[in-house]
Short mmCIF file of C-alpha atoms in Angstrom, two decimals:
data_model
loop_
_atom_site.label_atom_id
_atom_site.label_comp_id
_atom_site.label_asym_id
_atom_site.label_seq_id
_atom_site.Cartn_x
_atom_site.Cartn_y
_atom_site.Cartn_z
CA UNK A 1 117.09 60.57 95.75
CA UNK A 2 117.93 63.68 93.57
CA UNK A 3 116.48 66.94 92.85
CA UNK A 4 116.25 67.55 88.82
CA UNK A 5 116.47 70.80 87.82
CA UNK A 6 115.36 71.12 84.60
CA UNK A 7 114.94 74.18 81.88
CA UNK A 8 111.83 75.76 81.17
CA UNK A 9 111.77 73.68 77.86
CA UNK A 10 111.92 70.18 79.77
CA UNK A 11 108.92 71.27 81.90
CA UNK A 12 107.04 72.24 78.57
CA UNK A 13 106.80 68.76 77.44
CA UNK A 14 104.91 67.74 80.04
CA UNK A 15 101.01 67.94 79.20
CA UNK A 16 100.12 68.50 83.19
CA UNK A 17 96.53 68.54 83.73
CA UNK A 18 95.67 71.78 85.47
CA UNK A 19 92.47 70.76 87.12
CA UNK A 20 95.03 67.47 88.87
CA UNK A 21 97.61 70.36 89.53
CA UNK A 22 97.45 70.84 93.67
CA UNK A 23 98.37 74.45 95.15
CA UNK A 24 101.29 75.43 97.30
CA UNK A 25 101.08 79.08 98.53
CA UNK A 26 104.00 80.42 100.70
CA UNK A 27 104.77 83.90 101.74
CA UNK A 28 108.61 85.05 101.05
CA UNK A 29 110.73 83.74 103.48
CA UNK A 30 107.96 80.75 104.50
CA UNK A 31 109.20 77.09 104.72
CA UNK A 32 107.38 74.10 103.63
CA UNK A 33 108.28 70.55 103.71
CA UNK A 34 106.98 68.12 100.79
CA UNK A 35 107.24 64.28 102.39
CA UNK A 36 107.85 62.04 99.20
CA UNK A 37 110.02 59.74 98.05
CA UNK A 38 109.69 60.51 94.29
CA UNK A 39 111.79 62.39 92.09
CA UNK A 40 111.11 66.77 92.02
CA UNK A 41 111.35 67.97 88.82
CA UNK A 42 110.99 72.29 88.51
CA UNK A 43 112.28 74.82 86.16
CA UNK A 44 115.50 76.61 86.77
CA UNK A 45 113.83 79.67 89.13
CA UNK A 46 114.37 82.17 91.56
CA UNK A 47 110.89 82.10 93.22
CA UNK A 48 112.06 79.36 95.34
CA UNK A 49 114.47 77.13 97.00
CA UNK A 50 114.52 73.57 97.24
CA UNK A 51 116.89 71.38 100.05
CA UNK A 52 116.87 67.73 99.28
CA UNK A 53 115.81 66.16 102.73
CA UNK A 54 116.09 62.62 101.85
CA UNK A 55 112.75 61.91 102.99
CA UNK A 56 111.18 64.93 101.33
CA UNK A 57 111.73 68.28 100.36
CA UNK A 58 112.02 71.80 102.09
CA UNK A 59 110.36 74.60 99.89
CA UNK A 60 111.82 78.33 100.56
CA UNK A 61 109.70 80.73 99.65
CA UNK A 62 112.71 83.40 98.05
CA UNK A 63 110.14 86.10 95.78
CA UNK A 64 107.43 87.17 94.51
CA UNK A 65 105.90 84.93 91.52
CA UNK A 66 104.72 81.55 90.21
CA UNK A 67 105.88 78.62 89.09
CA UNK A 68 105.00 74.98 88.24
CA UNK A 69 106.50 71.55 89.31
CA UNK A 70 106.34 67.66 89.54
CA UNK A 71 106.96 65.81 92.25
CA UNK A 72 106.66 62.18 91.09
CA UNK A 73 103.62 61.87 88.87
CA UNK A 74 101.77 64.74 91.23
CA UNK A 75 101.93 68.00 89.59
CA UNK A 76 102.17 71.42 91.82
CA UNK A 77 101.30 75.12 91.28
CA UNK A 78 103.69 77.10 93.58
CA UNK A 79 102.85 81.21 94.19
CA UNK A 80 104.86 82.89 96.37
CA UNK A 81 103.27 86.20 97.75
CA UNK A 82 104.20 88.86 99.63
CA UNK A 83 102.95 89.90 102.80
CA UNK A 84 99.83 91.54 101.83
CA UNK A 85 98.92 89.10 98.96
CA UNK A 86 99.31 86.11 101.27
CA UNK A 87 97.14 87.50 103.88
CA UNK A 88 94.15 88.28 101.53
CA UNK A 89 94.33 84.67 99.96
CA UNK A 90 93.64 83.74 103.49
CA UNK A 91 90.95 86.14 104.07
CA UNK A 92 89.00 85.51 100.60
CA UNK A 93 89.44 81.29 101.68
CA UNK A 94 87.34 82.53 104.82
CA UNK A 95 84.78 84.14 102.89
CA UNK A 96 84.21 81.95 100.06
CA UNK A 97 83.83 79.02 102.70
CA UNK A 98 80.63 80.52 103.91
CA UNK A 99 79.38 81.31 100.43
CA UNK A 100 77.94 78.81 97.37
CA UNK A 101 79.45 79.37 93.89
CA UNK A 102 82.23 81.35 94.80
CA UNK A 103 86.36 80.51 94.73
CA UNK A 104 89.62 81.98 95.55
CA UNK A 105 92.18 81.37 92.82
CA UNK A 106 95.75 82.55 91.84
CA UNK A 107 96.57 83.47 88.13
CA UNK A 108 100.25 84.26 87.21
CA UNK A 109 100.70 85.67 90.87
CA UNK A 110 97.56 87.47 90.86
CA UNK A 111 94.70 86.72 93.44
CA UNK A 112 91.01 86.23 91.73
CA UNK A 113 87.81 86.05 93.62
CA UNK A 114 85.76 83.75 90.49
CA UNK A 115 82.51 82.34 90.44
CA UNK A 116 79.13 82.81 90.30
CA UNK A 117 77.60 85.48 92.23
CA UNK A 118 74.45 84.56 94.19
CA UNK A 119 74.10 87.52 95.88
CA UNK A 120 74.88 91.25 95.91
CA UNK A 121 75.17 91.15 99.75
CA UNK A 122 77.88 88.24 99.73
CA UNK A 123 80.09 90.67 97.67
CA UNK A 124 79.37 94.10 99.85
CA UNK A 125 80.14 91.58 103.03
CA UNK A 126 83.60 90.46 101.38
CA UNK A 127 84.49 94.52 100.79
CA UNK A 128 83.83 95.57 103.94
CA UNK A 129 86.05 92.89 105.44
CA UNK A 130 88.61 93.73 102.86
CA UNK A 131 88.48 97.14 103.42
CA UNK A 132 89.63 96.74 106.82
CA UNK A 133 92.09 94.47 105.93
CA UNK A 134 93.52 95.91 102.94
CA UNK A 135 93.28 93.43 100.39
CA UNK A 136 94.85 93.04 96.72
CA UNK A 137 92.97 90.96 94.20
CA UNK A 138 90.54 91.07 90.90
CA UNK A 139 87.00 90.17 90.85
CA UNK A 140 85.88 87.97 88.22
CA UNK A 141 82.43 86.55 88.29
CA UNK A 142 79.47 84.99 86.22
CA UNK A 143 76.54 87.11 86.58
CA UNK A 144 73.41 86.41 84.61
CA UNK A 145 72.32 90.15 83.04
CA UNK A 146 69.45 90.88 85.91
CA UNK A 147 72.16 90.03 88.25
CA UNK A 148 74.55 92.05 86.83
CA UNK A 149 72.14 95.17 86.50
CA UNK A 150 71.50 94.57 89.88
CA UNK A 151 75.24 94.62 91.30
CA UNK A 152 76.45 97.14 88.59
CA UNK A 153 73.32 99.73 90.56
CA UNK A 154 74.25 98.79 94.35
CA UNK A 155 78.18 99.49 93.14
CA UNK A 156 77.28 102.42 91.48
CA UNK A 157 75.20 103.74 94.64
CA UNK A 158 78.04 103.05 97.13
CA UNK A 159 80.44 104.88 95.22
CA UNK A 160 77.87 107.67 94.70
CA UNK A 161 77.89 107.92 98.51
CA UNK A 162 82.07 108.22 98.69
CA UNK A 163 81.36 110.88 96.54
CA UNK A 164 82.60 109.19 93.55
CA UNK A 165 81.07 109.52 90.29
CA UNK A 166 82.96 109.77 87.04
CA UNK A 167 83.41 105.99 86.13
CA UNK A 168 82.22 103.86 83.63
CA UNK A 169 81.45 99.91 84.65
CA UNK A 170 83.10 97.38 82.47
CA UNK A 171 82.94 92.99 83.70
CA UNK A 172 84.78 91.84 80.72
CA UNK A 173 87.49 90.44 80.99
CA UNK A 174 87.27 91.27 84.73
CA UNK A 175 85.44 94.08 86.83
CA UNK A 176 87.04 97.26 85.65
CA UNK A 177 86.04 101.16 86.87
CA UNK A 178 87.09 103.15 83.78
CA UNK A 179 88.11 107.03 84.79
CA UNK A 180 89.52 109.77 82.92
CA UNK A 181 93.05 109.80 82.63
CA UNK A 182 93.29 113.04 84.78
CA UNK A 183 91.18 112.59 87.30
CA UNK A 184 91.89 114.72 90.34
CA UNK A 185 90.67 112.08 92.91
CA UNK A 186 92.38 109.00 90.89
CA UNK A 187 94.14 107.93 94.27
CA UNK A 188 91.51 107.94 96.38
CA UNK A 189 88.94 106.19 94.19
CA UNK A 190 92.24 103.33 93.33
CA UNK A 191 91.83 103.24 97.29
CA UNK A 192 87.97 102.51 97.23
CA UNK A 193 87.81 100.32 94.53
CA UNK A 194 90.84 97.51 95.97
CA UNK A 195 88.00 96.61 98.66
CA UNK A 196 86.00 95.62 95.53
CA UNK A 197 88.60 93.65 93.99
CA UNK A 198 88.31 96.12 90.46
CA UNK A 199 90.51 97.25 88.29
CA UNK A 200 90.81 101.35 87.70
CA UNK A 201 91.73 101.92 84.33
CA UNK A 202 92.36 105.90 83.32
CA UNK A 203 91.88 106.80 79.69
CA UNK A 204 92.34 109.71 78.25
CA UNK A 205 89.30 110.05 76.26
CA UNK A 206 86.99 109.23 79.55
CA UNK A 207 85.08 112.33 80.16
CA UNK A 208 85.02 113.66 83.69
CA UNK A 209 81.44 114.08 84.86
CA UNK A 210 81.00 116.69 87.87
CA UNK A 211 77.81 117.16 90.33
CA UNK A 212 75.22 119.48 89.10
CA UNK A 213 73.38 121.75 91.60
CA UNK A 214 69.92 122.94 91.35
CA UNK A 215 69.83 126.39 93.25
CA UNK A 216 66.21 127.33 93.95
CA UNK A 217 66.00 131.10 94.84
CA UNK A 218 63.16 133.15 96.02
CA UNK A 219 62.67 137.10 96.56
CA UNK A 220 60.29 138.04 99.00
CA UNK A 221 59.13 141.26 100.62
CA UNK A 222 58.43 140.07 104.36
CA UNK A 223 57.28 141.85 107.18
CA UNK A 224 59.83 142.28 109.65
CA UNK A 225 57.62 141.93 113.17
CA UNK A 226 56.64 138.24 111.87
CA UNK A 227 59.63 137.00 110.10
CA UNK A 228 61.22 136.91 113.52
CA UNK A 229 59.77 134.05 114.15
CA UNK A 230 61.08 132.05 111.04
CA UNK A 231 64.70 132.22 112.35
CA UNK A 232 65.81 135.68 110.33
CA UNK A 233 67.78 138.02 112.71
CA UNK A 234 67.61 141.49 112.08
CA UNK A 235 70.90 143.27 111.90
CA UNK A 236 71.99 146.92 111.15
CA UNK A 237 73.15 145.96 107.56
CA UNK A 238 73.66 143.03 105.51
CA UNK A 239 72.77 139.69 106.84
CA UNK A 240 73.43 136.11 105.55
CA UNK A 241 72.26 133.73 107.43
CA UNK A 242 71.12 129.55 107.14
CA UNK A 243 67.80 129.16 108.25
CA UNK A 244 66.84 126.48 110.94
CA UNK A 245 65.75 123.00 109.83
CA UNK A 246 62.28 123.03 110.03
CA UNK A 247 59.12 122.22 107.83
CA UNK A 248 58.28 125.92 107.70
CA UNK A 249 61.69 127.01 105.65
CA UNK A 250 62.69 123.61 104.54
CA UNK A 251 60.93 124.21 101.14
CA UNK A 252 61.31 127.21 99.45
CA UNK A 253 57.81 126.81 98.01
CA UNK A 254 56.27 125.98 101.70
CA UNK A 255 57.74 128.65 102.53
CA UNK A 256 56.45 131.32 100.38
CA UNK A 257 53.12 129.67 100.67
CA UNK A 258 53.27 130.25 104.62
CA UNK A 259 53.84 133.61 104.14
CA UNK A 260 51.61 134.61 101.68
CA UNK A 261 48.82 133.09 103.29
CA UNK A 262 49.63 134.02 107.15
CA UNK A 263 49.87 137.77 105.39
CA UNK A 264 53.68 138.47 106.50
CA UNK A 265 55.11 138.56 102.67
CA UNK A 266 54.80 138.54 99.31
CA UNK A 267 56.89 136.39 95.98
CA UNK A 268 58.75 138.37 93.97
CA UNK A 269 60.42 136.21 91.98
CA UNK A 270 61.07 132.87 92.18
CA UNK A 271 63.83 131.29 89.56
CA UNK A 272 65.39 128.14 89.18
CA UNK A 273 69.02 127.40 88.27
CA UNK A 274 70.92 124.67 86.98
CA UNK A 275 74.76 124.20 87.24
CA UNK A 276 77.79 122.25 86.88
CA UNK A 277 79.87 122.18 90.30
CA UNK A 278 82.74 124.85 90.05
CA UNK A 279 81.23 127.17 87.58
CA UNK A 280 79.05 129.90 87.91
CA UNK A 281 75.50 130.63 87.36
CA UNK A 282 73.94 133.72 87.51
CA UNK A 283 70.69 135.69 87.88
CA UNK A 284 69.72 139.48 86.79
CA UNK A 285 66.44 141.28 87.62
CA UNK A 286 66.79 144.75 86.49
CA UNK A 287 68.45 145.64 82.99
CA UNK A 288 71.32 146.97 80.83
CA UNK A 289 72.00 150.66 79.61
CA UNK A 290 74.34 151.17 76.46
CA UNK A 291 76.91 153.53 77.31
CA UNK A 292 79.03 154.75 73.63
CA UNK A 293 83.00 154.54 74.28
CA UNK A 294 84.43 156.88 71.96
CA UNK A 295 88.57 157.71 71.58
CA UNK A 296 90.85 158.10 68.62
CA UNK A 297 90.87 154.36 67.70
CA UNK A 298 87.90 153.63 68.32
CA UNK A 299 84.28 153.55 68.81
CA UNK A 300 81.86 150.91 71.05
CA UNK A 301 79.51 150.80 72.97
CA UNK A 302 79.26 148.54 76.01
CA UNK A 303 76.13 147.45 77.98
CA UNK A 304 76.30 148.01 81.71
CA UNK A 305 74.24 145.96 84.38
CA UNK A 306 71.47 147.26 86.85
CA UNK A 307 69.17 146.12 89.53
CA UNK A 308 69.32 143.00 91.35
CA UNK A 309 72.49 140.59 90.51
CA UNK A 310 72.80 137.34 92.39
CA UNK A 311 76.37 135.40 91.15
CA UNK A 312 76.35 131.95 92.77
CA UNK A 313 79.72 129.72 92.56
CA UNK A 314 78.71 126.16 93.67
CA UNK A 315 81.09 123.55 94.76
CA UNK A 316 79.77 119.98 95.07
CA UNK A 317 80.86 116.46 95.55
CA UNK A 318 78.60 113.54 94.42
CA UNK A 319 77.52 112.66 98.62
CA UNK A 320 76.19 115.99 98.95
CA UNK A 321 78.58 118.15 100.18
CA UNK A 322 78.75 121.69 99.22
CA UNK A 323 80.52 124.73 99.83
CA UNK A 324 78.49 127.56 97.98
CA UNK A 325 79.81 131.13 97.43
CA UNK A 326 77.32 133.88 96.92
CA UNK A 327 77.90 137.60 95.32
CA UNK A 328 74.80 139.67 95.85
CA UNK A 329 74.71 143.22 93.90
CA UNK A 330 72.06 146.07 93.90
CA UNK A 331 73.22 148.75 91.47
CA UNK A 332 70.63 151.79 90.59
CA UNK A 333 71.57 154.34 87.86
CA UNK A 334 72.86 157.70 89.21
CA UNK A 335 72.06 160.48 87.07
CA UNK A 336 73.31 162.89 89.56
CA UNK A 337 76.81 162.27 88.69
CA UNK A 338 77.18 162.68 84.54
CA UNK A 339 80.44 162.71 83.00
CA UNK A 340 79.99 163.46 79.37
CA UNK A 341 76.72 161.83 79.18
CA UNK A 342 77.46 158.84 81.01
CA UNK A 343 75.65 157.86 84.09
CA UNK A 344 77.00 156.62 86.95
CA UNK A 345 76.03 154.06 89.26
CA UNK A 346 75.67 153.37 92.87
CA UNK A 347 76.23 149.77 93.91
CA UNK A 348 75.76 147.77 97.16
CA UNK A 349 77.98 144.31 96.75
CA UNK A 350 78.49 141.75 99.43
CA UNK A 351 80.10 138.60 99.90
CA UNK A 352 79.42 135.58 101.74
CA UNK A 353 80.53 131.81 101.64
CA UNK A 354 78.79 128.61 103.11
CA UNK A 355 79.91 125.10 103.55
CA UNK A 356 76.60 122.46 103.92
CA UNK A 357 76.58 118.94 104.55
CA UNK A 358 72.77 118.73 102.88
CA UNK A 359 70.46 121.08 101.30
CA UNK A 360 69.27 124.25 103.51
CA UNK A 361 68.05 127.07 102.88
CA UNK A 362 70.01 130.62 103.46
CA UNK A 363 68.43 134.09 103.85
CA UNK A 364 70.18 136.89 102.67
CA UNK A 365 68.43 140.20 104.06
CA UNK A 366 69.36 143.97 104.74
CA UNK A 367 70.15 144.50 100.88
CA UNK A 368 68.50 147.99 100.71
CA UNK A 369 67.95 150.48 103.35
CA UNK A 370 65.90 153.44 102.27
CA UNK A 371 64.17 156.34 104.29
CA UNK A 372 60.44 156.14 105.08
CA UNK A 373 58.68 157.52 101.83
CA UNK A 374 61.73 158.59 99.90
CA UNK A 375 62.15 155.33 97.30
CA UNK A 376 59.86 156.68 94.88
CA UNK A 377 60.51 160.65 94.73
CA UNK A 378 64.03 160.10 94.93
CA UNK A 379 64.44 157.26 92.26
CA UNK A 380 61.97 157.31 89.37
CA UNK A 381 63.54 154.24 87.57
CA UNK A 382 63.12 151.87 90.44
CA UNK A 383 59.41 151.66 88.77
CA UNK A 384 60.77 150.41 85.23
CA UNK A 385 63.17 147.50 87.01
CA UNK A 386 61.27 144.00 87.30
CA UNK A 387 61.06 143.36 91.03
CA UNK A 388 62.47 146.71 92.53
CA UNK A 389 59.59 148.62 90.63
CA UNK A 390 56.86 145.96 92.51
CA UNK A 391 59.13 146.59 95.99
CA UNK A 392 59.10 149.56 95.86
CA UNK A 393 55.67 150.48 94.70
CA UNK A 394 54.76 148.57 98.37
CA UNK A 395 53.61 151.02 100.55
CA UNK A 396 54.64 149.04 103.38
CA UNK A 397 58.14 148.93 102.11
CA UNK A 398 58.01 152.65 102.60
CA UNK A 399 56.55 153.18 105.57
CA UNK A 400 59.95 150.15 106.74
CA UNK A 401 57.55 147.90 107.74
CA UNK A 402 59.16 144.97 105.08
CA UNK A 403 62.11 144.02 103.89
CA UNK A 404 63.72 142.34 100.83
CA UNK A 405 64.64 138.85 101.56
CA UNK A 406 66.12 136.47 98.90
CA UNK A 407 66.26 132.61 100.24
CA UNK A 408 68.73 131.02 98.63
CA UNK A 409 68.32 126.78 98.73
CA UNK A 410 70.91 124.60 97.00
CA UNK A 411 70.95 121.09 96.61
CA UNK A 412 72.40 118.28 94.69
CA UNK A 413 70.87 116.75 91.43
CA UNK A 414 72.09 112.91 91.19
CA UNK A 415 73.26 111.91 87.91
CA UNK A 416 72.37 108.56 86.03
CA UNK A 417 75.07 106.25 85.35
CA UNK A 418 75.76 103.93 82.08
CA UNK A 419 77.70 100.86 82.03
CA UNK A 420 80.33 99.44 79.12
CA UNK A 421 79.91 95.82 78.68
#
C-alpha cells in the first residue's frame, strides 16, 4: 500500500464533490489515524504529515492551513488550526447543536458561523459564551429584512452600552462593523466585536461620530433658610456641589417649579445647550463694551465680555459617562479705574470639574457676595445686564436673604444609527 503524493495540478483534475467531501480538523501537533486500505492521494504540503501504517494512515497536524485529499474514492477536507481556532470550532459545534438553521463551517482556514438566524437571542447567547472564551470566527447568516432590522437594532444597542458608537453595519458579504480609519478606541471595539464573529473594517473616509450632551442650566435667586433643605450647603465662598438624587432636584424644571411655588426662589434664566463631547459650549448673560486699540500700526477696536459667563467643556462616552468641566465668570465694569478711557473690570472666575456615571444635577452657589443695600448705589449698570439687573433689583437679595444659584444638569442625547447594506 503506498502513499501518492501528487502536485497541486494532479489533485485539480479531480471534480470532488464538495457536499461528499468529509471534514478532518486537527490542532498543530494533533495525531489522527485514517483506517483504510485504499490508496491516499494529497498535494505536495506542509500543513501535514502523513506515515503509511499499512493498515491506515497517521495524520500530523504540522501548521496552520487547509488542504484537500482522497483517500480511495472518499474525498477529505483537512484544516489544521491553532490553538485558539480549534477550540472555538468546538465551542460553535456546541452551540449550533442546540439551535435550528444554524452551522459551523471552515473556509480556507477560516471558521464561519452560517445559516439562518431564527432568533436574535440564539446569537447574543453564542457571544456571551464566546466572549468568555475568546473566540475567532466570521458570522455569516440569512436574515430575512425584518430579521435583519431587528438584529442590526439589538447589535447596535449593545454596543451603544460598551460605549461604542461610530460604526456603520454592513451583512454583505459577511457581518462587517465599518469605523474610521483613526479611531482612537479601534482596539477595544476589534475586542468587542470577535464575540460577535464581525469583521472591523477602518476606512478612511468613515466619519467619527462623538456623544452629544444636552446641558440644561437654570439661574435662580433662592432663599437661603429653605434651600437648606434641598441638599445646598452654605459655605463662606464659592460652592460647587452635586445635588442628592431625589424627585425634588432630579429635574431642573421640577425643581424650579418647587421653588417658585413653595415661595423660596425665583427663575432667572433657564437655557438649553447642545454639544458635541470634547468641545465647548458656552453661555453669556450680560454684554460686550467696544474698547478702541490705537498704536502706530494700527487701529481696532475689540469687544470685551461682561456679566454672567458660564464655559462648559463636556466629555462623554456613548454609555453615559461623563466628566464635565465648568468655568463660571462674573465680571462688572469698573469705572473707577480708567486708563485713557478704558474701563476696567473686576472679575470673579472659578473652576470646578465633575466625573458622573448618569445625569445629576450640580449647584454652583456663592458667586456674588455683596453688602446689605449696597448693589444698587454702588453699581448703576447691574440694572442694564439681563439677569443681574432682575437680581439685583430683589430687595431680598439686598437685605442677604437670597442667593444666586445656577443648577447645572447634563446628560447624554443618544444618537440614531444607519446601516450599509
Amino acid at each position: 500500500m503506498l502513499v501518492i503524493l501528487a502536485l497541486l495540478a494532479l489533485m485539480q483534475s479531480y471534480s470532488w464533490s464538495q457536499s461528499e467531501a468529509r471534514d478532518l480538523v486537527l490542532r498543530v501537533g494533533e495525531q489522527k489515524i485514517l483506517t483504510s486500505p485504499n490508496t491516499l492521494v494529497l498535494p505536495q504540503t506542509k500543513v501535514v504529515g502523513v506515515r503509511d501504517l499499512g493498515s491506515g494512515y497517521q495524520i500530523t497536524g504540522l501548521k496552520p492551513g487547509h488542504l484537500q485529499m482522497r483517500l480511495g474514492s472518499v474525498p477529505y477536507r483537512i484544516s489544521v488550526l491553532q490553538q485558539r481556532q480549534f477550540e472555538t470550532h468546538l465551542l460553535l459545534q456546541q452551540e449550533t447543536k442546540k439551535r435550528l438553521g444554524l452551522e459551523v463551517k471552515i473556509e480556507e482556514g477560516t471558521i464561519v458561523l452560517a445559516g439562518r438566524l431564527n432568533s436574535v437571542r440564539d446569537w447574543f447567547s453564542i457571544a456571551r459564551s464566546c466572549r468568555v472564551a475568546g473566540c475567532d470566527y466570521r458570522a455569516r447568516f440569512d436574515l430575512h429584512t425584518d430579521m435583519q432590522d431587528q438584529v442590526q437594532a439589538e447589535l447596535i444597542r449593545h454596543f451603544e452600552d460598551q460605549g461604542f458608537n461610530s460604526f456603520r453595519v454592513r451583512w454583505q458579504p459577511q457581518l462587517q462593523l465599518v469605523i474610521p480609519q483613526q479611531s482612537a478606541d479601534a482596539a477595544a471595539f476589534e475586542k468587542a466585536a470577535a464575540s460577535f464573529g464581525a469583521e472591523v473594517v477602518k476606512e478612511a473616509g468613515a466619519l467619527e461620530l462623538a456623544p452629544s450632551i444636552r446641558v440644561q442650566i437654570m439661574i435662580l435667586e433662592v432663599k437661603k433658610a429653605e434651600v437648606l433643605k434641598y441638599g445646598i450647603v452654605w459655605g463662606p465662598g464659592y460652592q460647587a456641589q452635586i445635588l442628592p438624587k431625589s424627585e425634588s432636584v432630579d429635574g431642573l424644571m421640577m425643581t424650579a417649579s418647587f421653588l417658585e411655588s413653595a415661595g423660596v426662589g425665583r427663575v432667572l434664566a433657564s437655557p438649553n445647550l447642545l454639544c458635541r463631547s470634547g468641545k465647548d459650549a458656552e453661555f453669556l448673560a450680560g454684554g460686550e463694551i467696544p474698547i478702541k486699540i490705537l498704536n502706530r500700526f494700527t487701529s481696532d477696536v475689540i469687544w470685551k465680555k461682561y456679566g454672567i459667563l458660564l464655559r462648559l467643556k463636556p466629555l462623554a462616552d456613548f454609555s453615559g459617562r461623563m466628566s464635565l468641566g465648568i468655568e463660571t465668570e462674573i465680571s462688572k465694569v469698573d469705572d473707577s479705574h480708567v486708563v485713557d478711557g478704558i474701563p476696567g473690570f473686576e472679575t470673579n472666575r472659578v473652576q470646578s470639574h465633575f466625573d458622573l456615571t448618569e445625569p445629576r444635577t450640580i449647584a454652583l452657589s456663592g458667586l456674588i457676595r455683596m453688602e446689605d443695600g449696597q448693589s444698587t448705589q454702588g453699581f448703576p449698570w447691574l440694572s442694564k445686564v439681563p439677569i443681574l439687573g432682575s437680581l439685583f433689583s430683589s430687595q431680598e437679595f439686598k437685605k442677604n436673604k437670597t442667593e444666586l444659584i445656577i443648577l447645572v444638569r447634563p446628560e447624554l442625547v443618544k444618537l440614531q444609527q444607519g446601516a450599509a447594506r
